[in-house]
Amino acid sequence: MRLSQYFLPTLKENPSEAQIVSHRLMLRAGMIRQSSAGIYSWLPMGLRVLRKIEQIVREEQDRAGCQELLMPTIQPAELWQQSGRYDDYGKEMLRIQDRHGRDMLYGPTNEEQITEIVKSEIQSYKDMPKMLYHIQWKFRDEVRPRFGIMRGREFLMKDAYSFDMDYESSKRAYNKMFVAYLRTYDRLGLKAIPMRADTGPIGGDLSHEFLVLAETGESGVFVHKDVLDFEIPSDDVDYESDLQPIVDKWTSLYAATDEKHDESAEAELGDQLLNARGIEVGHIFHFGTKYSEPMGATVTDQNGDEVALQMGSYGIGVSRLIGAIIEASHDDGGIIWPESVAPYKIGLINLKSGDADCDAACDKLYKDFNAAGIETLYDDTAERAGAKFNNMDLIGLPWQVVIGPRGLKNGMAEVKNRATGEKEEIAIDQLLAKFS
Ligand code: ATP
Ligand code: MG
């Protein structure tokens, strides 16, 4: 993309409405604009990052054997009346009437909807188990939308649902998601720690929230330091094998949010305890027959008996993750994107646009990078050098390739690594090989 043509409305000043760094930087880097409280438009740069995160989440769900579908945002109230949640959910739910006076709602989550689908289509144990997910916008009328997309009213969520005949099988589904989550956050360049969470009236230990450490996080976290060094399951992990040892390892040491923490256990940890703040980026939860029973989602087992399905739900805050990544990865100059989610890999800076040699060299590089599938944002504008550098630092692409008249005489470019700040001179004709 040529910057001269790109719709990238960056801001030099810090917007006063933004309280935390990720919100400030998303506004300044031209990624989002507020429409109304907690509701945002995604501008091209922001959308590119959102799509990349979505894709990593998708690949790891697929790898774990979860199948993607897409459910609507608008749901009929009847479904929620059947589960009993229509009245319980309260003011966070946006309730709508259609022109015929039928009660509808904008989905804050999809347990009822997916239960209805599975109930209608699956009758026999032969078609079990199933794991299904979608990546869809949700609406929750939060009391205090804040921190930009971090606590929005409209936000993008990956929500998966598992359906099993019995608890043991349901636990296998839970473990698959647990492992998929570890891998997902790792690929996003994040350290997310699974912490025991509330299971509500069902009890048991199958509920974990995943939190990313960040000073601006809304939750207090208490965690054994060694959890931070646990190994992430590799991409050849066999999801059909017994994953319990991985889950056991990751849950072997103390890790709790302020809602569930235990002061006496913490006292025993002494200086191995890390007390910090965290952002909740995901939640996995087994809830048994909470929805299948009232909604009549049963299947016949081998003996011909009707069995209510064991269910779990598994959420990832896809849009919130952008905020979490920026909170975890930025400096005074701006965002530092991990390569896996960067909107472009390279920012190509022409230090002297209008100079025939610089233009020719940059145009050729830009063409070659594109042909090789290397995503490049090419600053071909007439801005002065300082402004170009500041802008590239702000938007945080992993690599900056700088072409100026002086280096060009010797066939050299300056390459800067945004994360480390390191600069090196590299022959222009070697750049393609370096970045391919
Ligand atoms: P929170 O405690 O932060 O309100 P929740 O318990 O309501 O979260 P879930 O219903 O489990 O969240 O939703 C799954 C994931 O969706 C959360 O882990 C979080 O990452 C994300 N999420 C929830 N609410 C919001 C929101 N208002 N804005 C952005 N992301 C959200
Ligand atoms: Mg909530």
Coordinates of C-alpha atoms and ligand atoms in Angstrom, one line a residue:
M1 CA 0.0 0.0 0.0
R2 CA 1.2 3.5 -0.9
L3 CA 0.9 5.8 2.1
S4 CA 0.0 8.7 -0.2
Q5 CA -3.2 6.8 -1.2
Y6 CA -3.9 5.1 2.1
F7 CA -6.8 6.0 4.4
L8 CA -4.7 6.4 7.5
P9 CA -5.8 9.4 9.6
T10 CA -3.0 9.5 12.2
L11 CA -3.0 12.0 15.1
K12 CA 0.0 13.8 16.4
E13 CA -1.5 14.7 19.7
N14 CA -2.8 12.4 22.4
P15 CA -6.7 12.4 22.3
S16 CA -7.9 13.6 25.6
E17 CA -10.7 11.0 25.9
A18 CA -8.3 8.1 26.0
Q19 CA -7.2 7.0 29.5
I20 CA -4.9 4.0 28.7
V21 CA -2.1 3.7 26.2
S22 CA -3.7 1.1 23.9
H23 CA -6.7 3.3 23.4
R24 CA -4.6 6.4 22.8
L25 CA -2.3 4.5 20.3
M26 CA -5.3 2.9 18.4
L27 CA -6.8 6.4 17.9
R28 CA -3.4 8.0 17.0
A29 CA -2.4 5.2 14.6
G30 CA -5.7 5.7 12.8
M31 CA -7.0 2.2 13.6
I32 CA -10.5 3.0 15.1
R33 CA -12.9 5.9 15.5
Q34 CA -15.7 6.0 18.1
S35 CA -19.2 6.0 16.8
S36 CA -21.0 6.2 20.1
A37 CA -19.9 5.1 23.6
G38 CA -18.3 1.7 23.4
I39 CA -19.0 1.4 19.7
Y40 CA -16.3 1.8 17.1
S41 CA -15.7 1.9 13.4
W42 CA -12.6 -0.1 12.3
L43 CA -10.5 1.9 9.8
P44 CA -8.4 0.0 7.3
M45 CA -5.3 -0.3 9.5
G46 CA -7.3 -1.5 12.5
L47 CA -9.3 -3.9 10.4
R48 CA -6.1 -5.5 9.1
V49 CA -5.0 -6.3 12.6
L50 CA -8.4 -7.5 13.6
R51 CA -8.5 -9.9 10.6
K52 CA -5.0 -11.3 11.4
I53 CA -6.0 -12.0 15.0
E54 CA -9.2 -13.6 13.9
Q55 CA -7.3 -15.8 11.5
I56 CA -4.9 -17.1 14.1
V57 CA -7.8 -17.8 16.4
R58 CA -9.5 -19.6 13.6
E59 CA -6.5 -21.7 12.7
E60 CA -6.0 -22.9 16.2
Q61 CA -9.7 -23.7 16.7
D62 CA -9.7 -25.7 13.4
R63 CA -6.5 -27.5 14.5
A64 CA -8.3 -28.6 17.7
G65 CA -11.1 -30.1 15.7
C66 CA -13.6 -27.3 16.3
Q67 CA -15.8 -26.5 13.2
E68 CA -16.6 -23.0 12.2
L69 CA -20.2 -21.9 11.4
L70 CA -21.8 -18.5 11.6
M71 CA -24.8 -17.6 13.7
P72 CA -26.8 -14.4 13.4
T73 CA -26.3 -11.4 15.6
I74 CA -30.1 -11.0 16.1
Q75 CA -31.8 -13.7 18.0
P76 CA -35.5 -14.4 18.8
A77 CA -36.4 -13.9 22.5
E78 CA -38.2 -17.3 22.7
L79 CA -34.8 -19.1 22.8
W80 CA -33.8 -17.1 25.8
Q81 CA -37.2 -17.6 27.4
Q82 CA -36.7 -21.4 27.0
S83 CA -33.4 -21.3 28.8
G84 CA -34.7 -19.0 31.5
R85 CA -32.1 -16.3 30.8
Y86 CA -34.4 -13.7 29.1
D87 CA -35.3 -12.2 32.4
D88 CA -32.1 -12.9 34.2
Y89 CA -29.8 -11.2 31.8
G90 CA -30.8 -7.7 32.7
K91 CA -29.9 -4.4 31.1
E92 CA -26.7 -5.6 29.4
M93 CA -29.0 -7.2 26.8
L94 CA -30.2 -5.0 23.9
R95 CA -33.8 -5.9 23.4
I96 CA -35.5 -5.1 20.1
Q97 CA -39.0 -5.5 18.6
D98 CA -39.4 -6.2 14.9
R99 CA -42.3 -4.6 12.9
H100 CA -44.6 -7.3 13.9
G101 CA -44.0 -6.7 17.5
R102 CA -42.0 -9.8 18.0
D103 CA -39.3 -9.6 20.7
M104 CA -35.8 -10.0 19.4
L105 CA -32.4 -9.3 20.9
Y106 CA -28.9 -8.5 19.8
G107 CA -26.9 -11.5 21.0
P108 CA -24.6 -10.9 23.9
T109 CA -23.5 -14.6 23.6
N110 CA -24.9 -17.7 21.8
E111 CA -25.5 -20.7 24.1
E112 CA -29.2 -20.8 23.4
Q113 CA -28.8 -20.3 19.6
I114 CA -26.3 -23.1 19.2
T115 CA -28.2 -25.4 21.6
E116 CA -31.3 -24.9 19.4
I117 CA -29.3 -25.8 16.2
V118 CA -27.7 -28.9 17.7
K119 CA -31.0 -30.0 19.2
S120 CA -32.8 -29.7 15.8
E121 CA -30.1 -31.5 13.8
I122 CA -28.6 -34.2 16.0
Q123 CA -30.6 -37.0 17.4
S124 CA -28.2 -39.9 17.8
Y125 CA -25.0 -40.7 19.8
K126 CA -23.6 -41.7 16.4
D127 CA -23.2 -38.0 15.5
M128 CA -21.6 -37.1 18.8
P129 CA -19.4 -35.4 20.0
K130 CA -19.3 -32.0 18.3
M131 CA -17.4 -28.8 18.8
L132 CA -18.6 -25.7 16.9
Y133 CA -17.5 -22.1 16.9
H134 CA -18.1 -18.8 15.3
I135 CA -16.5 -15.4 15.2
Q136 CA -19.2 -12.9 15.4
W137 CA -20.0 -9.4 16.8
K138 CA -21.7 -9.3 20.2
F139 CA -23.5 -6.5 21.9
R140 CA -23.6 -5.9 25.6
D141 CA -24.8 -2.7 27.0
E142 CA -22.0 -2.4 29.6
V143 CA -22.6 0.0 32.4
R144 CA -19.2 1.5 31.9
P145 CA -17.8 1.1 28.4
R146 CA -14.2 2.2 28.6
F147 CA -10.7 1.9 27.5
G148 CA -11.7 1.9 23.8
I149 CA -12.3 -1.5 22.3
M150 CA -11.1 -3.1 25.6
R151 CA -14.5 -2.9 27.2
G152 CA -16.8 -2.0 24.3
R153 CA -20.5 -2.4 23.9
E154 CA -20.1 -3.9 20.5
F155 CA -17.2 -6.3 20.3
L156 CA -15.9 -9.3 18.3
M157 CA -15.8 -12.6 20.1
K158 CA -14.9 -16.1 19.1
D159 CA -17.3 -18.3 21.0
A160 CA -17.1 -22.1 20.7
Y161 CA -19.5 -24.7 22.2
S162 CA -18.9 -28.4 22.9
F163 CA -21.5 -31.1 23.0
D164 CA -20.9 -34.4 24.5
M165 CA -22.7 -37.5 25.8
D166 CA -21.0 -37.6 29.1
Y167 CA -18.8 -35.7 31.5
E168 CA -15.6 -37.6 30.6
S169 CA -16.0 -36.8 26.9
S170 CA -16.9 -33.2 27.8
K171 CA -13.7 -32.9 29.8
R172 CA -11.7 -34.0 26.7
A173 CA -13.3 -31.2 24.7
Y174 CA -12.5 -28.8 27.5
N175 CA -8.8 -29.9 27.5
K176 CA -8.7 -29.4 23.7
M177 CA -9.8 -25.8 24.1
F178 CA -7.4 -25.3 27.0
V179 CA -4.5 -26.3 24.8
A180 CA -5.8 -24.4 21.8
Y181 CA -6.0 -21.3 23.9
L182 CA -2.4 -21.6 25.1
R183 CA -1.3 -21.9 21.5
T184 CA -3.4 -19.1 20.2
Y185 CA -2.2 -16.5 22.7
D186 CA 1.4 -17.6 22.2
R187 CA 1.1 -17.1 18.4
L188 CA -0.3 -13.6 19.1
G189 CA 2.9 -12.8 21.0
L190 CA 1.2 -12.8 24.4
K191 CA 1.8 -14.5 27.6
A192 CA -1.7 -15.4 28.8
I193 CA -2.1 -17.3 32.1
P194 CA -5.0 -19.7 32.8
M195 CA -6.5 -19.0 36.2
R196 CA -9.2 -20.9 38.0
A197 CA -12.5 -19.1 37.6
D198 CA -16.0 -19.4 39.1
T199 CA -18.0 -22.4 38.0
G200 CA -21.3 -21.1 39.4
P201 CA -23.8 -23.6 40.7
I202 CA -22.3 -26.5 38.7
G203 CA -19.1 -26.6 40.7
G204 CA -16.1 -28.7 39.6
D205 CA -12.9 -27.4 38.3
L206 CA -13.6 -26.9 34.6
S207 CA -13.6 -23.1 34.4
H208 CA -10.5 -21.0 33.6
E209 CA -10.0 -17.4 32.6
F210 CA -7.0 -16.5 30.5
L211 CA -5.3 -13.3 31.6
V212 CA -2.6 -11.2 30.0
L213 CA -0.4 -9.3 32.5
A214 CA -0.7 -5.5 32.0
E215 CA -0.6 -2.6 34.5
T216 CA -3.9 -1.3 33.1
G217 CA -5.7 -4.6 33.5
E218 CA -9.1 -4.5 35.2
S219 CA -8.4 -7.7 37.3
G220 CA -5.9 -8.1 40.1
V221 CA -3.9 -11.3 39.6
F222 CA -1.9 -13.5 41.9
V223 CA 0.3 -16.0 40.3
H224 CA 3.3 -18.3 41.0
K225 CA 6.2 -16.8 39.0
D226 CA 7.2 -20.1 37.4
V227 CA 3.9 -20.3 35.5
L228 CA 5.4 -17.6 33.2
D229 CA 8.0 -20.1 32.0
F230 CA 5.8 -23.1 31.3
E231 CA 6.2 -24.5 27.8
I232 CA 3.6 -23.9 25.1
P233 CA 2.3 -27.0 23.4
S234 CA 3.8 -27.3 19.9
D235 CA 1.9 -27.2 16.6
D236 CA 2.1 -31.0 16.2
V237 CA 0.3 -31.6 19.5
D238 CA -2.1 -34.5 18.9
Y239 CA -5.6 -33.3 19.9
E240 CA -6.9 -36.9 19.9
S241 CA -4.3 -37.9 22.5
D242 CA -4.7 -37.5 26.2
L243 CA -4.1 -33.8 26.9
Q244 CA -4.7 -34.1 30.6
P245 CA -1.0 -34.0 31.5
I246 CA -0.6 -30.6 29.7
V247 CA -3.6 -29.2 31.5
D248 CA -2.4 -30.6 34.8
K249 CA 1.0 -29.1 34.4
W250 CA -0.5 -25.6 33.6
T251 CA -2.8 -25.8 36.5
S252 CA -0.3 -27.2 39.0
L253 CA 0.9 -23.9 40.4
Y254 CA -1.1 -21.1 42.0
A255 CA -2.8 -18.6 39.7
A256 CA -5.9 -16.7 40.7
T257 CA -7.7 -13.5 40.0
D258 CA -8.8 -11.1 42.8
E259 CA -12.3 -12.6 42.6
K260 CA -11.1 -16.1 43.5
H261 CA -7.8 -15.6 45.4
D262 CA -6.8 -17.2 48.6
E263 CA -4.6 -15.1 50.9
S264 CA -3.3 -18.0 53.0
A265 CA -2.2 -19.9 49.9
E266 CA -0.5 -16.7 48.7
A267 CA 1.3 -16.1 52.0
E268 CA 2.9 -19.6 51.6
L269 CA 4.4 -18.6 48.2
G270 CA 6.5 -15.8 49.7
D271 CA 8.6 -14.1 47.0
Q272 CA 7.5 -16.7 44.4
L273 CA 4.2 -14.9 44.3
L274 CA 3.7 -12.3 41.6
N275 CA 0.9 -9.8 42.4
A276 CA 0.0 -7.9 39.3
R277 CA -2.8 -6.8 37.1
G278 CA -4.3 -8.6 34.1
I279 CA -6.6 -8.3 31.2
E280 CA -9.1 -11.2 30.6
V281 CA -8.7 -12.3 27.0
G282 CA -10.6 -15.6 27.2
H283 CA -12.8 -17.8 29.3
I284 CA -13.5 -21.5 29.0
F285 CA -16.3 -23.0 31.0
H286 CA -18.0 -26.4 31.4
F287 CA -21.6 -26.1 32.4
G288 CA -23.1 -29.5 32.0
T289 CA -26.8 -29.6 31.1
K290 CA -27.6 -26.0 32.1
Y291 CA -29.0 -25.2 28.7
S292 CA -29.6 -28.7 27.2
E293 CA -32.0 -29.7 29.9
P294 CA -34.4 -26.7 29.9
M295 CA -34.2 -26.5 26.1
G296 CA -34.7 -30.3 25.6
A297 CA -31.4 -30.9 23.7
T298 CA -31.1 -34.6 24.1
V299 CA -29.8 -37.5 22.0
T300 CA -30.4 -41.2 22.2
D301 CA -27.5 -43.3 23.5
Q302 CA -26.6 -46.9 22.6
N303 CA -29.3 -48.2 24.8
G304 CA -32.0 -46.1 23.3
D305 CA -32.2 -43.7 26.3
E306 CA -32.5 -40.0 25.9
V307 CA -29.5 -38.2 27.4
A308 CA -29.3 -34.4 27.9
L309 CA -26.1 -33.1 26.3
Q310 CA -23.1 -32.0 28.4
M311 CA -22.0 -28.6 27.2
G312 CA -19.1 -26.2 27.5
S313 CA -18.6 -22.7 26.1
Y314 CA -15.3 -21.1 25.2
G315 CA -14.9 -17.4 24.5
I316 CA -12.0 -15.3 23.2
G317 CA -12.3 -11.5 23.1
V318 CA -10.9 -11.0 19.6
S319 CA -11.3 -7.3 19.5
R320 CA -10.1 -6.9 23.1
L321 CA -7.0 -8.8 22.2
I322 CA -5.8 -5.8 20.1
G323 CA -5.8 -3.6 23.1
A324 CA -4.1 -6.3 25.2
I325 CA -1.4 -6.8 22.6
I326 CA -0.7 -3.0 22.5
E327 CA -0.7 -2.8 26.3
A328 CA 1.9 -5.5 26.3
S329 CA 4.0 -4.2 23.4
H330 CA 4.6 -0.5 22.9
D331 CA 7.1 2.2 23.8
D332 CA 7.1 6.0 23.9
G333 CA 7.3 6.1 20.1
G334 CA 4.1 4.0 19.6
I335 CA 3.0 0.5 18.9
I336 CA 5.4 -2.5 18.5
W337 CA 3.4 -5.2 16.6
P338 CA 4.4 -8.8 17.0
E339 CA 5.1 -10.0 13.4
S340 CA 2.2 -12.5 13.5
V341 CA -0.5 -9.7 13.7
A342 CA 1.3 -6.7 12.2
P343 CA -0.8 -4.9 9.6
Y344 CA 2.2 -4.8 7.3
K345 CA 5.5 -6.5 7.8
I346 CA 7.6 -3.7 6.3
G347 CA 7.4 0.1 6.3
L348 CA 9.4 1.3 3.3
I349 CA 10.5 4.9 3.7
N350 CA 11.5 7.0 0.8
L351 CA 13.6 9.8 2.4
K352 CA 13.5 11.9 -0.7
S353 CA 10.3 11.4 -2.6
G354 CA 10.5 13.3 -5.9
D355 CA 14.2 12.4 -6.4
A356 CA 14.3 10.3 -9.5
D357 CA 16.8 7.7 -8.1
C358 CA 15.2 7.3 -4.7
D359 CA 11.7 7.0 -6.4
A360 CA 13.0 4.4 -8.8
A361 CA 14.8 2.3 -6.1
C362 CA 11.8 2.4 -3.8
D363 CA 9.2 1.7 -6.5
K364 CA 11.2 -1.4 -7.5
L365 CA 11.6 -2.6 -4.0
Y366 CA 7.9 -2.1 -3.4
K367 CA 7.0 -4.0 -6.5
D368 CA 9.4 -6.9 -5.6
F369 CA 8.2 -7.1 -2.0
N370 CA 4.6 -7.2 -3.2
A371 CA 5.4 -9.9 -5.8
A372 CA 7.0 -11.9 -3.1
G373 CA 3.9 -11.6 -0.9
I374 CA 5.8 -9.4 1.7
E375 CA 3.2 -7.0 3.0
T376 CA 4.6 -3.5 2.7
L377 CA 3.4 0.0 3.5
Y378 CA 5.4 2.4 1.3
D379 CA 5.8 5.9 2.6
D380 CA 6.0 7.7 -0.8
T381 CA 4.7 11.0 0.6
A382 CA 6.5 14.4 0.5
E383 CA 6.7 14.7 4.4
R384 CA 10.1 15.5 5.9
A385 CA 12.2 12.6 7.1
G386 CA 11.6 13.2 10.9
A387 CA 7.9 13.1 10.4
K388 CA 8.1 9.9 8.4
F389 CA 10.2 8.2 11.1
N390 CA 7.8 9.2 13.8
N391 CA 4.9 8.0 11.9
M392 CA 6.4 4.6 11.2
D393 CA 7.3 4.2 14.9
L394 CA 3.8 5.2 15.9
I395 CA 2.1 2.6 13.6
G396 CA 4.6 0.0 14.8
L397 CA 5.4 -2.2 11.8
P398 CA 8.1 -4.7 12.7
W399 CA 10.6 -3.5 10.1
Q400 CA 11.5 -0.2 8.6
V401 CA 13.5 -0.1 5.3
V402 CA 14.9 3.4 4.7
I403 CA 16.1 4.5 1.3
G404 CA 17.9 7.8 1.0
P405 CA 20.2 9.5 -1.6
R406 CA 23.4 8.9 0.4
G407 CA 23.0 5.1 1.0
L408 CA 21.6 4.6 -2.5
K409 CA 24.9 5.7 -4.1
N410 CA 26.5 2.6 -2.6
G411 CA 23.4 0.5 -3.1
M412 CA 22.6 0.4 0.6
A413 CA 19.4 0.7 2.7
E414 CA 19.1 1.2 6.4
V415 CA 17.0 -1.5 8.1
K416 CA 15.5 -0.8 11.5
N417 CA 14.0 -3.4 13.8
R418 CA 11.1 -1.6 15.5
A419 CA 11.2 -3.9 18.6
T420 CA 14.9 -3.6 19.4
G421 CA 15.6 -0.3 17.7
E422 CA 18.6 -1.9 16.1
K423 CA 19.7 -0.5 12.7
E424 CA 21.9 -2.1 10.1
E425 CA 23.1 -1.2 6.6
I426 CA 22.0 -3.9 4.1
A427 CA 22.6 -4.0 0.4
I428 CA 19.4 -3.2 -1.4
D429 CA 19.7 -6.3 -3.6
Q430 CA 19.8 -8.5 -0.5
L431 CA 16.6 -7.2 1.1
L432 CA 14.3 -9.5 -0.7
A433 CA 16.2 -12.5 0.5
K434 CA 16.3 -11.1 4.1
F435 CA 12.5 -10.7 4.3
S436 CA 11.3 -13.6 2.2
Ligands
ATP1 P1 -15.7 -9.4 31.6 O1 -15.5 -10.0 33.0 O2 -14.4 -8.7 31.1 O3 -16.9 -8.6 31.5 P2 -17.1 -11.7 30.7 O4 -16.9 -12.6 31.8 O5 -18.4 -10.9 30.6 O6 -15.9 -10.6 30.7 P3 -17.3 -13.7 28.6 O7 -18.8 -13.6 28.6 O8 -16.7 -14.9 29.2 O9 -16.7 -12.4 29.3 O10 -16.8 -13.4 27.2 C1 -15.6 -14.0 26.6 C2 -14.5 -13.0 26.3 O11 -15.0 -11.8 25.6 C3 -13.9 -12.4 27.6 O12 -12.9 -13.2 28.1 C4 -13.4 -11.1 27.0 O13 -12.1 -11.3 26.5 C5 -14.3 -10.7 25.9 N1 -15.2 -9.6 26.4 C6 -16.3 -9.7 27.3 N2 -16.9 -8.5 27.4 C7 -16.3 -7.7 26.5 C8 -16.5 -6.3 26.2 N3 -17.4 -5.6 26.8 N4 -15.6 -5.7 25.3 C9 -14.7 -6.4 24.7 N5 -14.4 -7.7 25.0 C10 -15.2 -8.3 25.9
MG2 MG -18.9 -9.0 31.1

